[in-house]
Amino acid sequence: MKIALIAGLVTLSVAGAAHAGSYGKPCTTQPQEKWMSIQQLEKIVNDHGYKVAKSKIKGACFEVYARDPQGQRIELFLDPVTGNPADADWSNPAKQAG
């Protein structure tokens, strides 16, 4: 019984990391060798008119805290292979970070 419980908890923690912050779905299933660098991903965000404040790789997502062209704080989750928003498109890429 203990082994089954531990195995279940390990499975949940691994699944949680792969879905980090991307509204319940992974940003990519591609291997890390295919991912862009943080600098390349930040350039894509900047090229779309956002000013990056902080960014990091979290699970299978590139997570960015930025300001949109109107100065509003936003949080973006990008596919690290394509650089596209994981849950939207560039016309409406993010939810407000607060």
PDB file of C-alpha atoms in Angstrom, residues 10-94:
ATOM      1  CA  VAL A  10       5.932  10.749  -7.618  1.00  0.00           C
ATOM      2  CA  THR A  11       3.795  10.513 -10.751  1.00  0.00           C
ATOM      3  CA  LEU A  12       1.754  13.558  -9.734  1.00  0.00           C
ATOM      4  CA  SER A  13       4.838  15.657  -8.962  1.00  0.00           C
ATOM      5  CA  VAL A  14       6.441  14.820 -12.327  1.00  0.00           C
ATOM      6  CA  ALA A  15       3.210  15.580 -14.175  1.00  0.00           C
ATOM      7  CA  GLY A  16       2.905  18.879 -12.326  1.00  0.00           C
ATOM      8  CA  ALA A  17       6.377  19.957 -13.420  1.00  0.00           C
ATOM      9  CA  ALA A  18       5.615  19.190 -17.058  1.00  0.00           C
ATOM     10  CA  HIS A  19       2.448  21.305 -16.932  1.00  0.00           C
ATOM     11  CA  ALA A  20       4.005  24.198 -15.028  1.00  0.00           C
ATOM     12  CA  GLY A  21       1.805  27.223 -15.217  1.00  0.00           C
ATOM     13  CA  SER A  22       0.516  26.579 -18.705  1.00  0.00           C
ATOM     14  CA  TYR A  23      -3.125  26.342 -17.732  1.00  0.00           C
ATOM     15  CA  GLY A  24      -3.009  22.591 -17.246  1.00  0.00           C
ATOM     16  CA  LYS A  25      -1.287  21.535 -20.443  1.00  0.00           C
ATOM     17  CA  PRO A  26       2.380  21.219 -21.381  1.00  0.00           C
ATOM     18  CA  CYS A  27       3.872  23.949 -23.535  1.00  0.00           C
ATOM     19  CA  THR A  28       5.780  21.352 -25.541  1.00  0.00           C
ATOM     20  CA  THR A  29       6.468  17.653 -25.671  1.00  0.00           C
ATOM     21  CA  GLN A  30       9.645  18.124 -27.718  1.00  0.00           C
ATOM     22  CA  PRO A  31      13.033  17.174 -26.183  1.00  0.00           C
ATOM     23  CA  GLN A  32      15.170  19.971 -24.712  1.00  0.00           C
ATOM     24  CA  GLU A  33      17.689  19.672 -27.549  1.00  0.00           C
ATOM     25  CA  LYS A  34      15.089  21.329 -29.783  1.00  0.00           C
ATOM     26  CA  TRP A  35      14.356  24.223 -27.407  1.00  0.00           C
ATOM     27  CA  MET A  36      15.504  27.776 -28.091  1.00  0.00           C
ATOM     28  CA  SER A  37      17.735  29.582 -25.622  1.00  0.00           C
ATOM     29  CA  ILE A  38      16.287  31.988 -23.083  1.00  0.00           C
ATOM     30  CA  GLN A  39      17.887  34.855 -25.036  1.00  0.00           C
ATOM     31  CA  GLN A  40      16.187  33.766 -28.269  1.00  0.00           C
ATOM     32  CA  LEU A  41      12.821  33.461 -26.526  1.00  0.00           C
ATOM     33  CA  GLU A  42      13.189  36.860 -24.833  1.00  0.00           C
ATOM     34  CA  LYS A  43      13.962  38.408 -28.237  1.00  0.00           C
ATOM     35  CA  ILE A  44      10.706  36.983 -29.623  1.00  0.00           C
ATOM     36  CA  VAL A  45       8.785  38.499 -26.687  1.00  0.00           C
ATOM     37  CA  ASN A  46      10.520  41.869 -27.155  1.00  0.00           C
ATOM     38  CA  ASP A  47       9.899  41.778 -30.927  1.00  0.00           C
ATOM     39  CA  HIS A  48       6.162  41.510 -30.168  1.00  0.00           C
ATOM     40  CA  GLY A  49       6.289  44.775 -28.200  1.00  0.00           C
ATOM     41  CA  TYR A  50       6.652  43.443 -24.654  1.00  0.00           C
ATOM     42  CA  LYS A  51       9.352  44.438 -22.186  1.00  0.00           C
ATOM     43  CA  VAL A  52      10.724  41.404 -20.323  1.00  0.00           C
ATOM     44  CA  ALA A  53      11.205  41.905 -16.579  1.00  0.00           C
ATOM     45  CA  LYS A  54      11.974  38.295 -15.614  1.00  0.00           C
ATOM     46  CA  SER A  55      12.017  34.958 -17.391  1.00  0.00           C
ATOM     47  CA  LYS A  56      12.795  31.336 -16.681  1.00  0.00           C
ATOM     48  CA  ILE A  57      12.298  27.811 -17.905  1.00  0.00           C
ATOM     49  CA  LYS A  58       9.684  26.111 -15.754  1.00  0.00           C
ATOM     50  CA  GLY A  59       8.930  22.494 -16.544  1.00  0.00           C
ATOM     51  CA  ALA A  60       8.219  22.293 -20.270  1.00  0.00           C
ATOM     52  CA  CYS A  61       7.410  26.015 -20.536  1.00  0.00           C
ATOM     53  CA  PHE A  62       9.227  29.294 -20.930  1.00  0.00           C
ATOM     54  CA  GLU A  63       7.663  31.580 -18.317  1.00  0.00           C
ATOM     55  CA  VAL A  64       7.959  35.345 -18.776  1.00  0.00           C
ATOM     56  CA  TYR A  65       6.923  38.267 -16.623  1.00  0.00           C
ATOM     57  CA  ALA A  66       6.716  41.357 -18.803  1.00  0.00           C
ATOM     58  CA  ARG A  67       4.936  44.618 -19.524  1.00  0.00           C
ATOM     59  CA  ASP A  68       2.735  44.945 -22.564  1.00  0.00           C
ATOM     60  CA  PRO A  69       2.924  48.007 -24.854  1.00  0.00           C
ATOM     61  CA  GLN A  70       0.419  49.806 -22.572  1.00  0.00           C
ATOM     62  CA  GLY A  71       2.591  49.153 -19.500  1.00  0.00           C
ATOM     63  CA  GLN A  72       0.367  46.471 -17.947  1.00  0.00           C
ATOM     64  CA  ARG A  73       2.100  43.607 -16.143  1.00  0.00           C
ATOM     65  CA  ILE A  74       1.485  40.249 -17.790  1.00  0.00           C
ATOM     66  CA  GLU A  75       2.633  36.664 -17.447  1.00  0.00           C
ATOM     67  CA  LEU A  76       3.366  34.652 -20.589  1.00  0.00           C
ATOM     68  CA  PHE A  77       3.856  30.917 -21.048  1.00  0.00           C
ATOM     69  CA  LEU A  78       5.633  30.116 -24.301  1.00  0.00           C
ATOM     70  CA  ASP A  79       6.408  26.929 -26.164  1.00  0.00           C
ATOM     71  CA  PRO A  80      10.229  26.812 -25.953  1.00  0.00           C
ATOM     72  CA  VAL A  81      10.442  25.193 -29.414  1.00  0.00           C
ATOM     73  CA  THR A  82       8.277  27.618 -31.406  1.00  0.00           C
ATOM     74  CA  GLY A  83       8.281  30.725 -29.198  1.00  0.00           C
ATOM     75  CA  ASN A  84       4.488  30.942 -29.512  1.00  0.00           C
ATOM     76  CA  PRO A  85       2.166  31.453 -26.540  1.00  0.00           C
ATOM     77  CA  ALA A  86       1.167  28.086 -25.105  1.00  0.00           C
ATOM     78  CA  ASP A  87      -2.481  28.907 -24.468  1.00  0.00           C
ATOM     79  CA  ALA A  88      -3.263  31.733 -26.873  1.00  0.00           C
ATOM     80  CA  ASP A  89      -1.829  33.673 -29.799  1.00  0.00           C
ATOM     81  CA  TRP A  90       0.203  36.859 -30.016  1.00  0.00           C
ATOM     82  CA  SER A  91      -2.908  39.041 -30.401  1.00  0.00           C
ATOM     83  CA  ASN A  92      -3.973  38.008 -26.875  1.00  0.00           C
ATOM     84  CA  PRO A  93      -1.022  36.089 -25.414  1.00  0.00           C
ATOM     85  CA  ALA A  94      -1.350  36.264 -21.662  1.00  0.00           C
TER      86      ALA A  94
END
